[in-house]
Short mmCIF file of C-alpha atoms in Angstrom, two decimals:
data_model
loop_
_atom_site.label_atom_id
_atom_site.label_comp_id
_atom_site.label_asym_id
_atom_site.label_seq_id
_atom_site.Cartn_x
_atom_site.Cartn_y
_atom_site.Cartn_z
CA MET A 1 -0.45 -0.02 -0.43
CA ASN A 2 1.62 3.72 -0.53
CA SER A 3 1.65 5.86 2.11
CA ASN A 4 2.42 9.68 1.84
CA PRO A 5 6.03 11.09 3.29
CA ILE A 6 4.23 14.41 4.20
CA VAL A 7 1.57 13.31 6.36
CA LYS A 8 2.42 11.78 9.38
CA GLY A 9 -0.48 12.10 12.05
CA LYS A 10 -3.67 12.94 10.69
CA LEU A 11 -5.40 14.02 7.45
CA VAL A 12 -8.46 16.28 8.58
CA CYS A 13 -11.27 17.49 5.89
CA VAL A 14 -13.34 20.05 5.68
CA ALA A 15 -16.74 19.80 4.49
CA LEU A 16 -19.31 22.34 3.77
CA ASN A 17 -16.87 24.78 3.39
CA ASP A 18 -17.77 26.07 0.31
CA ALA A 19 -19.64 29.12 0.56
CA GLU A 20 -21.78 29.12 -2.01
CA GLN A 21 -22.61 25.42 -1.94
CA LEU A 22 -24.01 26.34 1.84
CA ALA A 23 -25.94 29.08 0.51
CA SER A 24 -27.48 26.90 -2.26
CA MET A 25 -28.52 24.19 0.57
CA GLN A 26 -30.27 26.52 2.98
CA ALA A 27 -33.15 25.00 2.09
CA GLU A 28 -32.23 21.74 2.41
CA PHE A 29 -30.49 22.48 5.85
CA SER A 30 -34.11 22.70 6.91
CA GLU A 31 -35.52 19.77 5.83
CA ALA A 32 -34.57 16.04 7.33
CA PRO A 33 -32.57 14.77 8.21
CA TYR A 34 -30.90 17.75 9.03
CA GLN A 35 -33.83 19.73 10.63
CA SER A 36 -31.04 22.77 10.74
CA ALA A 37 -27.94 24.12 8.89
CA PRO A 38 -24.40 23.26 11.14
CA THR A 39 -23.11 25.83 12.81
CA GLN A 40 -19.55 24.44 13.14
CA PRO A 41 -17.23 23.59 10.62
CA VAL A 42 -18.14 19.70 9.26
CA LEU A 43 -14.71 17.80 9.57
CA TYR A 44 -13.72 14.49 8.61
CA PHE A 45 -10.70 12.04 9.36
CA LYS A 46 -9.00 10.36 5.67
CA PRO A 47 -7.35 7.26 7.64
CA HIS A 48 -4.00 6.14 7.25
CA ASN A 49 -4.83 3.70 4.44
CA THR A 50 -5.80 6.48 2.00
CA TRP A 51 -2.82 7.92 1.99
CA ASN A 52 -1.17 8.22 -1.51
CA VAL A 53 1.34 10.11 -3.47
CA ASP A 54 1.35 12.84 -6.55
CA GLY A 55 1.38 10.37 -9.74
CA ALA A 56 -0.03 7.31 -7.94
CA VAL A 57 -3.06 5.03 -9.80
CA ILE A 58 -6.13 5.38 -7.76
CA ASP A 59 -7.91 2.53 -7.44
CA TRP A 60 -10.94 1.81 -8.72
CA PRO A 61 -13.49 0.47 -5.76
CA VAL A 62 -15.01 -2.90 -6.88
CA ASP A 63 -18.61 -2.88 -7.33
CA GLU A 64 -19.15 0.77 -7.34
CA ALA A 65 -20.17 2.22 -10.48
CA ALA A 66 -19.59 5.87 -9.69
CA MET A 67 -16.50 7.68 -7.49
CA VAL A 68 -15.89 11.82 -7.43
CA VAL A 69 -12.82 13.72 -6.59
CA GLY A 70 -12.23 17.12 -4.73
CA ALA A 71 -9.20 18.97 -4.87
CA SER A 72 -8.35 21.08 -1.91
CA LEU A 73 -5.29 23.41 -0.39
CA ALA A 74 -3.50 21.56 2.18
CA VAL A 75 -2.15 22.80 5.24
CA VAL A 76 0.65 20.95 6.64
CA ILE A 77 1.28 21.75 10.97
CA GLY A 78 5.10 22.38 11.37
CA GLN A 79 4.77 22.49 15.44
CA GLU A 80 2.64 21.34 18.31
CA CYS A 81 -0.53 23.66 18.13
CA CYS A 82 -3.23 23.96 20.93
CA ARG A 83 -5.65 26.44 21.51
CA VAL A 84 -3.95 28.91 19.56
CA SER A 85 -5.67 32.04 18.08
CA VAL A 86 -6.48 32.75 14.90
CA GLU A 87 -4.27 35.96 14.83
CA GLU A 88 -1.33 33.08 15.92
CA ALA A 89 -2.77 30.41 13.49
CA LEU A 90 -0.50 30.62 10.53
CA THR A 91 2.60 30.78 12.49
CA TYR A 92 2.46 26.59 13.22
CA VAL A 93 1.83 26.52 9.81
CA ASN A 94 5.28 23.97 7.62
CA GLY A 95 3.40 24.98 4.32
CA TYR A 96 1.05 23.52 1.79
CA THR A 97 0.36 21.69 -0.97
CA LEU A 98 -2.75 20.08 -2.32
CA LEU A 99 -4.78 17.22 -1.49
CA HIS A 100 -7.26 15.08 -3.62
CA ASP A 101 -10.00 13.47 -2.23
CA PHE A 102 -11.40 10.50 -4.20
CA SER A 103 -14.21 9.35 -2.50
CA LEU A 104 -17.95 7.64 -3.23
CA PRO A 105 -20.42 10.05 -4.38
CA GLU A 106 -22.58 10.94 -0.74
CA GLN A 107 -26.19 11.30 -0.71
CA SER A 108 -26.01 13.63 2.34
CA TYR A 109 -23.65 15.04 4.91
CA TYR A 110 -26.03 13.49 7.80
CA ARG A 111 -23.44 10.92 9.57
CA PRO A 112 -19.77 9.85 8.78
CA ASP A 113 -19.50 8.53 5.20
CA ILE A 114 -16.88 5.68 6.29
CA LYS A 115 -17.86 3.34 3.00
CA GLY A 116 -17.54 6.77 0.76
CA LYS A 117 -14.49 8.49 2.48
CA CYS A 118 -11.86 5.60 3.64
CA LEU A 119 -11.18 4.05 0.15
CA ASP A 120 -7.34 3.10 0.31
CA GLY A 121 -4.97 4.85 -1.55
CA SER A 122 -8.08 7.99 -1.75
CA ALA A 123 -6.16 10.62 -0.38
CA PRO A 124 -2.95 11.45 -2.49
CA LEU A 125 -0.48 14.83 -1.80
CA GLY A 126 1.41 16.65 -3.52
CA SER A 127 5.29 15.33 -3.54
CA ALA A 128 6.24 18.61 -2.23
CA VAL A 129 5.37 21.25 0.83
CA ILE A 130 6.08 24.54 -0.29
CA ALA A 131 7.31 26.83 2.90
CA ALA A 132 4.83 29.22 4.32
CA ASP A 133 6.80 32.27 3.96
CA GLN A 134 6.75 31.65 0.32
CA VAL A 135 2.86 31.88 -0.22
CA THR A 136 2.18 35.83 0.72
CA ASP A 137 -1.13 36.23 0.15
CA LEU A 138 -2.82 32.67 1.02
CA ALA A 139 -6.50 34.67 0.92
CA GLY A 140 -5.80 35.31 -2.99
CA LEU A 141 -4.70 31.83 -4.31
CA THR A 142 -7.00 29.64 -6.11
CA VAL A 143 -7.08 25.75 -6.88
CA ILE A 144 -7.84 25.18 -10.37
CA THR A 145 -8.76 21.46 -11.28
CA GLN A 146 -9.09 19.92 -14.51
CA VAL A 147 -9.86 16.09 -15.74
CA ASN A 148 -8.84 14.83 -18.89
CA GLY A 149 -7.17 18.37 -19.34
CA GLU A 150 -10.40 20.01 -19.24
CA THR A 151 -10.97 22.48 -16.43
CA VAL A 152 -13.85 21.21 -14.31
CA SER A 153 -13.55 23.09 -10.75
CA GLU A 154 -12.14 26.62 -9.77
CA MET A 155 -12.25 26.76 -6.14
CA PRO A 156 -10.58 30.57 -4.90
CA MET A 157 -9.82 30.92 -1.06
CA THR A 158 -12.16 34.08 -0.74
CA GLN A 159 -15.09 31.78 -1.49
CA LEU A 160 -14.32 29.63 1.78
CA GLU A 161 -17.13 29.87 4.61
CA ARG A 162 -14.06 29.64 6.76
CA ASN A 163 -11.31 30.60 6.75
CA VAL A 164 -7.44 28.82 6.90
CA PRO A 165 -6.36 30.62 10.24
CA GLU A 166 -10.09 30.38 11.52
CA LEU A 167 -9.93 26.63 10.58
CA ILE A 168 -6.47 25.77 12.17
CA SER A 169 -7.73 27.76 15.60
CA THR A 170 -11.08 25.80 15.76
CA ILE A 171 -9.46 22.79 14.95
CA SER A 172 -6.71 23.62 17.67
CA ARG A 173 -9.29 23.87 20.47
CA ILE A 174 -10.78 20.45 19.57
CA MET A 175 -7.81 18.55 19.17
CA THR A 176 -3.82 19.52 19.23
CA LEU A 177 -2.28 19.21 16.13
CA GLN A 178 0.99 17.71 15.59
CA ALA A 179 4.00 18.49 13.07
CA GLY A 180 2.88 16.58 10.16
CA ASP A 181 -0.42 16.64 10.73
CA VAL A 182 -2.46 17.47 7.87
CA ILE A 183 -5.57 20.18 7.24
CA ALA A 184 -7.57 19.87 3.91
CA VAL A 185 -9.53 23.07 4.04
CA GLY A 186 -12.21 23.74 1.62
CA PHE A 187 -13.42 21.60 -1.77
CA ARG A 188 -15.64 23.10 -4.17
CA GLY A 189 -19.16 22.18 -3.16
CA GLU A 190 -20.50 19.77 -5.98
CA ARG A 191 -17.60 17.23 -6.62
CA THR A 192 -16.18 16.09 -10.06
CA SER A 193 -17.82 13.07 -11.16
CA VAL A 194 -15.13 10.71 -13.07
CA GLN A 195 -14.83 7.38 -14.77
CA LYS A 196 -12.29 5.01 -15.08
CA GLY A 197 -8.69 5.99 -16.67
CA ASP A 198 -9.35 9.88 -15.93
CA ARG A 199 -6.34 11.99 -15.54
CA VAL A 200 -6.92 14.50 -12.37
CA THR A 201 -4.79 17.13 -12.72
CA SER A 202 -5.03 20.36 -9.88
CA ALA A 203 -3.13 22.92 -9.24
CA ILE A 204 -2.20 26.35 -7.61
CA ALA A 205 -0.48 28.78 -9.78
CA GLY A 206 3.04 29.06 -9.00
CA VAL A 207 2.51 26.89 -5.67
CA ALA A 208 1.41 23.62 -6.05
CA GLU A 209 0.46 20.64 -8.32
CA LEU A 210 -0.85 17.19 -7.81
CA ASN A 211 -1.43 14.63 -10.96
CA ASN A 212 -3.55 11.38 -10.48
CA GLN A 213 -5.00 8.65 -12.71
CA LEU A 214 -8.11 6.56 -12.02
CA ALA A 215 -7.20 2.50 -12.83
CA ASP A 216 -8.71 1.54 -15.70
CA MET C 1 -0.28 -12.22 28.38
CA LYS C 2 -1.02 -8.65 29.25
CA HIS C 3 1.02 -5.98 27.57
CA ALA C 4 1.17 -2.51 28.81
CA ARG C 5 3.25 0.66 27.96
CA VAL C 6 4.36 2.85 30.91
CA PHE C 7 6.28 6.08 31.50
CA HIS C 8 9.13 5.41 34.10
CA ASN C 9 11.46 7.33 34.99
CA GLY C 10 11.58 9.65 31.99
CA VAL C 11 11.47 6.88 29.39
CA GLU C 12 8.84 4.94 27.97
CA LEU C 13 8.65 1.03 28.45
CA ASP C 14 6.97 -1.98 27.20
CA ILE C 15 5.90 -4.10 30.10
CA THR C 16 3.81 -7.42 30.74
CA VAL C 17 1.60 -7.21 33.96
CA ASP C 18 0.85 -10.68 35.23
CA ASP C 19 -1.64 -12.52 37.02
CA ALA C 20 -0.47 -11.01 40.27
CA ASN C 21 -1.00 -7.41 39.02
CA ARG C 22 3.16 -7.13 38.96
CA LEU C 23 4.68 -4.79 36.40
CA LEU C 24 7.49 -6.50 34.85
CA LEU C 25 9.99 -5.83 32.57
CA ALA C 26 10.85 -8.41 29.20
CA ASP C 27 14.08 -9.20 32.23
CA GLY C 28 11.86 -9.79 35.04
CA THR C 29 12.30 -6.68 36.51
CA GLU C 30 9.15 -5.50 38.65
CA LEU C 31 8.31 -1.75 39.00
CA ASN C 32 6.58 0.11 41.16
CA GLU C 33 3.18 0.94 40.38
CA ALA C 34 2.90 4.19 42.51
CA GLU C 35 6.55 5.47 40.32
CA VAL C 36 4.23 4.78 36.78
CA SER C 37 2.46 6.34 34.64
CA TRP C 38 0.36 4.47 32.13
CA LEU C 39 0.26 5.11 28.64
CA SER C 40 -2.27 3.71 26.21
CA PRO C 41 -1.38 0.08 25.28
CA VAL C 42 -1.16 0.28 21.39
CA LYS C 43 2.26 1.74 20.43
CA ASN C 44 1.32 2.64 17.42
CA PRO C 45 -2.27 3.53 17.15
CA GLY C 46 -3.76 3.39 13.44
CA THR C 47 -7.30 3.86 12.68
CA ILE C 48 -9.84 3.94 15.13
CA PHE C 49 -13.39 3.05 14.20
CA ALA C 50 -16.07 3.48 16.74
CA LEU C 51 -19.57 2.17 16.86
CA GLY C 52 -22.37 4.28 17.28
CA LEU C 53 -25.88 2.93 18.62
CA ASN C 54 -24.56 -0.78 18.68
CA TYR C 55 -26.26 -2.19 21.33
CA ALA C 56 -29.62 -1.58 20.85
CA ASP C 57 -30.66 -0.82 24.67
CA HIS C 58 -28.30 2.05 24.10
CA ALA C 59 -29.91 3.19 21.27
CA SER C 60 -33.65 3.32 22.60
CA GLU C 61 -31.89 5.36 25.88
CA LEU C 62 -31.01 8.10 22.92
CA ALA C 63 -34.34 7.52 21.40
CA PHE C 64 -33.07 5.94 18.02
CA ALA C 65 -34.14 3.28 16.18
CA PRO C 66 -31.38 0.69 15.63
CA PRO C 67 -29.19 0.71 12.87
CA THR C 68 -29.71 -1.94 10.26
CA GLU C 69 -26.08 -0.92 9.25
CA PRO C 70 -23.09 -0.11 11.73
CA LEU C 71 -22.65 3.46 12.44
CA VAL C 72 -18.77 3.66 12.28
CA PHE C 73 -16.46 6.77 12.88
CA LEU C 74 -13.00 7.88 13.43
CA LYS C 75 -11.46 9.31 16.40
CA GLY C 76 -7.90 10.72 16.10
CA ALA C 77 -4.47 9.30 18.29
CA ASN C 78 -5.02 12.52 19.91
CA THR C 79 -7.86 11.53 21.71
CA LEU C 80 -5.94 8.61 23.33
CA THR C 81 -4.85 8.73 26.75
CA GLY C 82 -3.38 5.57 29.71
CA HIS C 83 -5.60 4.26 32.76
CA LYS C 84 -5.60 6.73 35.57
CA GLN C 85 -5.06 9.81 33.20
CA PRO C 86 -6.98 12.67 33.40
CA SER C 87 -9.44 13.18 31.32
CA TYR C 88 -10.85 16.95 31.08
CA ARG C 89 -15.04 18.59 30.90
CA PRO C 90 -15.16 21.20 28.87
CA ASP C 91 -16.63 24.43 30.26
CA ASP C 92 -19.60 25.26 29.75
CA ILE C 93 -21.78 21.88 28.90
CA GLU C 94 -24.59 20.58 30.78
CA PHE C 95 -23.85 16.64 29.69
CA GLN C 96 -20.91 14.46 29.21
CA HIS C 97 -21.15 10.92 29.70
CA TYR C 98 -18.93 8.05 29.86
CA GLU C 99 -19.36 5.01 27.61
CA CYS C 100 -17.67 1.75 28.34
CA GLU C 101 -16.04 -0.60 25.24
CA LEU C 102 -14.72 -3.60 24.45
CA VAL C 103 -11.95 -2.83 21.82
CA ALA C 104 -10.32 -5.34 19.41
CA VAL C 105 -7.13 -4.19 18.44
CA ILE C 106 -6.03 -5.23 14.90
CA GLY C 107 -2.81 -7.67 14.72
CA LYS C 108 -2.09 -8.03 10.84
CA GLU C 109 -2.81 -6.60 7.82
CA GLY C 110 -6.20 -7.31 6.04
CA LYS C 111 -8.64 -6.51 3.46
CA ASN C 112 -11.86 -8.53 2.14
CA ILE C 113 -11.80 -10.77 5.10
CA SER C 114 -14.51 -13.31 5.72
CA ARG C 115 -16.79 -13.41 9.39
CA GLU C 116 -14.66 -17.06 9.48
CA ASP C 117 -11.12 -15.60 9.39
CA ALA C 118 -11.86 -12.33 10.78
CA MET C 119 -11.14 -13.82 14.39
CA ASP C 120 -7.49 -14.62 13.16
CA TYR C 121 -6.74 -10.98 12.34
CA ILE C 122 -7.49 -9.34 15.89
CA ALA C 123 -4.42 -9.42 17.97
CA GLY C 124 -5.86 -8.77 21.48
CA TYR C 125 -8.47 -6.77 23.48
CA THR C 126 -8.67 -3.56 25.99
CA VAL C 127 -11.15 -1.23 26.94
CA CYS C 128 -12.04 2.25 26.05
CA ASN C 129 -13.93 4.61 27.85
CA ASP C 130 -15.37 6.69 24.84
CA PHE C 131 -16.12 9.76 26.23
CA ALA C 132 -19.38 12.28 24.39
CA ILE C 133 -20.15 15.64 24.69
CA ARG C 134 -23.73 15.84 24.08
CA ASP C 135 -23.91 19.16 23.75
CA TYR C 136 -21.79 19.07 20.51
CA LEU C 137 -23.74 17.13 18.62
CA GLU C 138 -25.81 18.78 16.00
CA ASN C 139 -27.93 15.67 14.64
CA TYR C 140 -25.38 13.24 13.97
CA TYR C 141 -23.74 15.72 11.36
CA ARG C 142 -20.17 15.04 11.17
CA PRO C 143 -19.08 17.48 13.55
CA ASN C 144 -19.12 14.34 15.65
CA LEU C 145 -14.81 15.01 15.33
CA ARG C 146 -15.98 17.88 18.09
CA VAL C 147 -18.28 15.51 19.89
CA LYS C 148 -15.29 12.37 19.63
CA SER C 149 -12.14 13.29 18.79
CA ARG C 150 -11.13 15.62 22.07
CA ASP C 151 -7.85 15.48 23.51
CA SER C 152 -7.81 12.86 26.52
CA LEU C 153 -11.76 11.52 25.94
CA CYS C 154 -10.13 8.22 24.79
CA PRO C 155 -8.55 6.71 28.06
CA ILE C 156 -7.97 3.21 26.78
CA GLY C 157 -6.09 0.47 28.69
CA PRO C 158 -4.79 -0.65 31.26
CA TRP C 159 -3.17 -3.41 28.96
CA LEU C 160 -3.96 -5.12 25.86
CA ILE C 161 -4.46 -8.71 26.76
CA ASP C 162 -4.06 -11.66 24.03
CA LYS C 163 -6.65 -12.67 22.14
CA ASP C 164 -6.45 -16.51 23.74
CA ASP C 165 -6.37 -14.94 27.10
CA VAL C 166 -9.91 -14.11 26.95
CA GLY C 167 -11.12 -16.55 24.76
CA ASP C 168 -14.90 -16.27 24.05
CA ILE C 169 -15.93 -12.38 24.13
CA SER C 170 -20.49 -13.25 22.77
CA ASP C 171 -20.84 -12.69 26.88
CA LEU C 172 -18.36 -10.74 28.47
CA LYS C 173 -19.92 -8.40 31.59
CA LEU C 174 -19.60 -4.40 31.05
CA THR C 175 -20.12 -2.53 34.03
CA THR C 176 -19.06 1.44 34.99
CA HIS C 177 -18.83 3.02 38.11
CA VAL C 178 -18.42 6.20 38.87
CA ASN C 179 -17.27 7.09 42.43
CA GLY C 180 -17.64 3.33 43.65
CA GLU C 181 -21.17 3.53 42.34
CA LEU C 182 -22.68 1.58 39.82
CA THR C 183 -24.19 3.81 36.96
CA GLN C 184 -23.68 0.78 33.44
CA GLU C 185 -24.30 -2.40 33.17
CA GLY C 186 -24.60 -4.93 30.31
CA THR C 187 -23.39 -7.88 28.18
CA THR C 188 -21.57 -7.87 24.66
CA ALA C 189 -24.16 -10.34 24.05
CA ASP C 190 -26.19 -7.46 23.86
CA MET C 191 -24.36 -5.90 20.64
CA ILE C 192 -26.03 -5.70 17.22
CA PHE C 193 -22.85 -6.10 15.40
CA ASP C 194 -20.23 -8.55 16.65
CA VAL C 195 -16.94 -8.33 16.34
CA PRO C 196 -16.41 -10.99 13.21
CA PHE C 197 -19.15 -8.93 11.51
CA LEU C 198 -17.09 -5.52 11.87
CA VAL C 199 -13.73 -6.88 10.86
CA GLU C 200 -15.71 -8.38 8.16
CA TYR C 201 -17.48 -5.26 6.97
CA LEU C 202 -14.69 -2.71 7.47
CA SER C 203 -12.17 -4.67 5.35
CA LYS C 204 -14.64 -4.93 2.74
CA ILE C 205 -14.46 -0.88 2.64
CA MET C 206 -10.42 -0.75 3.47
CA THR C 207 -7.13 -2.22 4.29
CA LEU C 208 -6.88 -3.25 8.09
CA GLN C 209 -3.74 -2.42 9.60
CA PRO C 210 -2.02 -3.63 12.66
CA GLY C 211 -2.62 -1.53 15.52
CA ASP C 212 -6.24 -0.24 14.08
CA MET C 213 -8.75 -0.43 16.83
CA ILE C 214 -12.44 -0.58 16.95
CA ALA C 215 -14.24 0.58 19.38
CA THR C 216 -16.94 -1.84 19.94
CA GLY C 217 -20.07 0.79 21.41
CA THR C 218 -21.41 1.25 25.03
CA PRO C 219 -24.78 -0.19 26.61
CA LYS C 220 -27.44 2.05 28.52
CA GLY C 221 -26.76 3.53 31.46
CA LEU C 222 -25.12 7.27 31.12
CA LYS C 223 -24.70 9.41 33.34
CA ASP C 224 -23.20 13.05 33.30
CA MET C 225 -19.55 13.46 34.53
CA GLN C 226 -18.18 16.03 37.09
CA PRO C 227 -14.66 17.44 37.20
CA GLY C 228 -13.34 15.23 40.58
CA ASP C 229 -14.95 12.29 39.62
CA VAL C 230 -13.40 8.90 39.49
CA VAL C 231 -14.60 6.77 36.49
CA VAL C 232 -13.79 2.81 36.12
CA CYS C 233 -14.82 0.94 33.19
CA GLU C 234 -14.65 -2.69 33.48
CA ILE C 235 -14.63 -5.69 31.20
CA GLU C 236 -14.77 -8.96 32.44
CA LYS C 237 -11.33 -11.06 31.73
CA VAL C 238 -10.08 -8.14 29.76
CA GLY C 239 -9.51 -5.35 32.75
CA ALA C 240 -10.61 -2.23 35.04
CA LEU C 241 -9.69 1.52 33.34
CA GLU C 242 -9.83 4.28 35.56
CA THR C 243 -9.68 7.99 34.85
CA ARG C 244 -10.23 10.82 36.77
CA ILE C 245 -12.44 14.04 35.56
CA VAL C 246 -11.02 17.33 35.46
CA SER C 247 -11.80 20.87 34.56
CA GLU C 248 -10.39 21.92 31.01
CA GLN C 249 -8.83 24.91 32.78
CA GLN C 250 -7.07 22.28 34.79
CA PHE C 251 -6.15 19.94 31.82
CA TYR C 252 -5.02 22.75 29.83
CA GLY C 253 -2.90 25.03 32.00
CA ASP C 254 -1.32 27.30 30.62
CA LYS C 255 -2.56 26.56 27.10
CA TYR C 256 -6.13 27.13 28.83
#
């Protein structure tokens, strides 16, 4: 099984952090099973069997008809980070890379989605961490994803419901983060459907690039 | 054999605990329990699975219908702490309860493991107390990391006991005592999805690896906890796990 040299301990992803998606789901949130919109960041783990690398071919899960992919800026923690303020949060960051989250399509955000999110090798990260001090305008970054060379998604960091420092601060009050923990800060709402054999490429101009292919 | 890990004179040590509850190093040296701090018995924790509503009586206690498929969530390794260590109660909450659970620890890598072969992949068992803060639950939205992945809120231990030393796990008595008073009582016979089923189910989704842990859920008997309380979760033939509840401020000290 592949692993990844960057992520050491925890890989925490933030779902529902696309402000446009949240706005479009407000009516749905008032109905069952939700009853109300979440008041806190919606978090999930990608466990260690999912960690994978740039260039990896992603297995197509047996007996499954459909898969989706989302791409996120991935924040790599550089030192122990416990209950930090929004103002201080970025000083705990070692640097940035990209994450692809390959999943089964999700029907709802109501229950933890082990089946959809824990597929072996389904969380590749970029091969290099760009040092935090090389990125002067974090909020100005945009994650662009292409499938077979065609742009399918653009996620500007200005579209995050909660920005990177807010997320680090909030998460560090739930769980102490350690060097080598990674937070994927947010995906564009509707994930992109992919087919067997597709090439998925994501990039943040000048910062990071990540290439994967679905197995045939 | 009972395998434990302790902190002693500034170093982490792997020890065994014999039937007379003596703490022994590999060379036979005995440690004084008063001089050790117990650590999580699983040295390199992998994926921590936890089951929601896996005892029918607990599901009815919470006014949920029993699940027809396992309700599984993941916990971070930051939650783990050892026997006789503190866990904290967050400030400004109304209801935090213990959950005494049998934990099956995976001993070898496997994918698509059949129910019949499942027990071959279990190294042994331990006890965990999967504390939950009900105030933070949002209709089972995935903010359950806020409920279930908080630092220190999954004490585990005292030791990992070999599978063969426990034998049949289909009817083990579970109890929780708070400050000496019996507050929770049940048996693993009331589990909806048993360990072989869970190994088969999870290994169909993903490859299981040594150090992965499956916390199998808790029976009814929930009660609020307060700082100062001492909680003991015990499972017949496996062990008794003791935890002290402290305030958030006591727990985090300078970082509060």
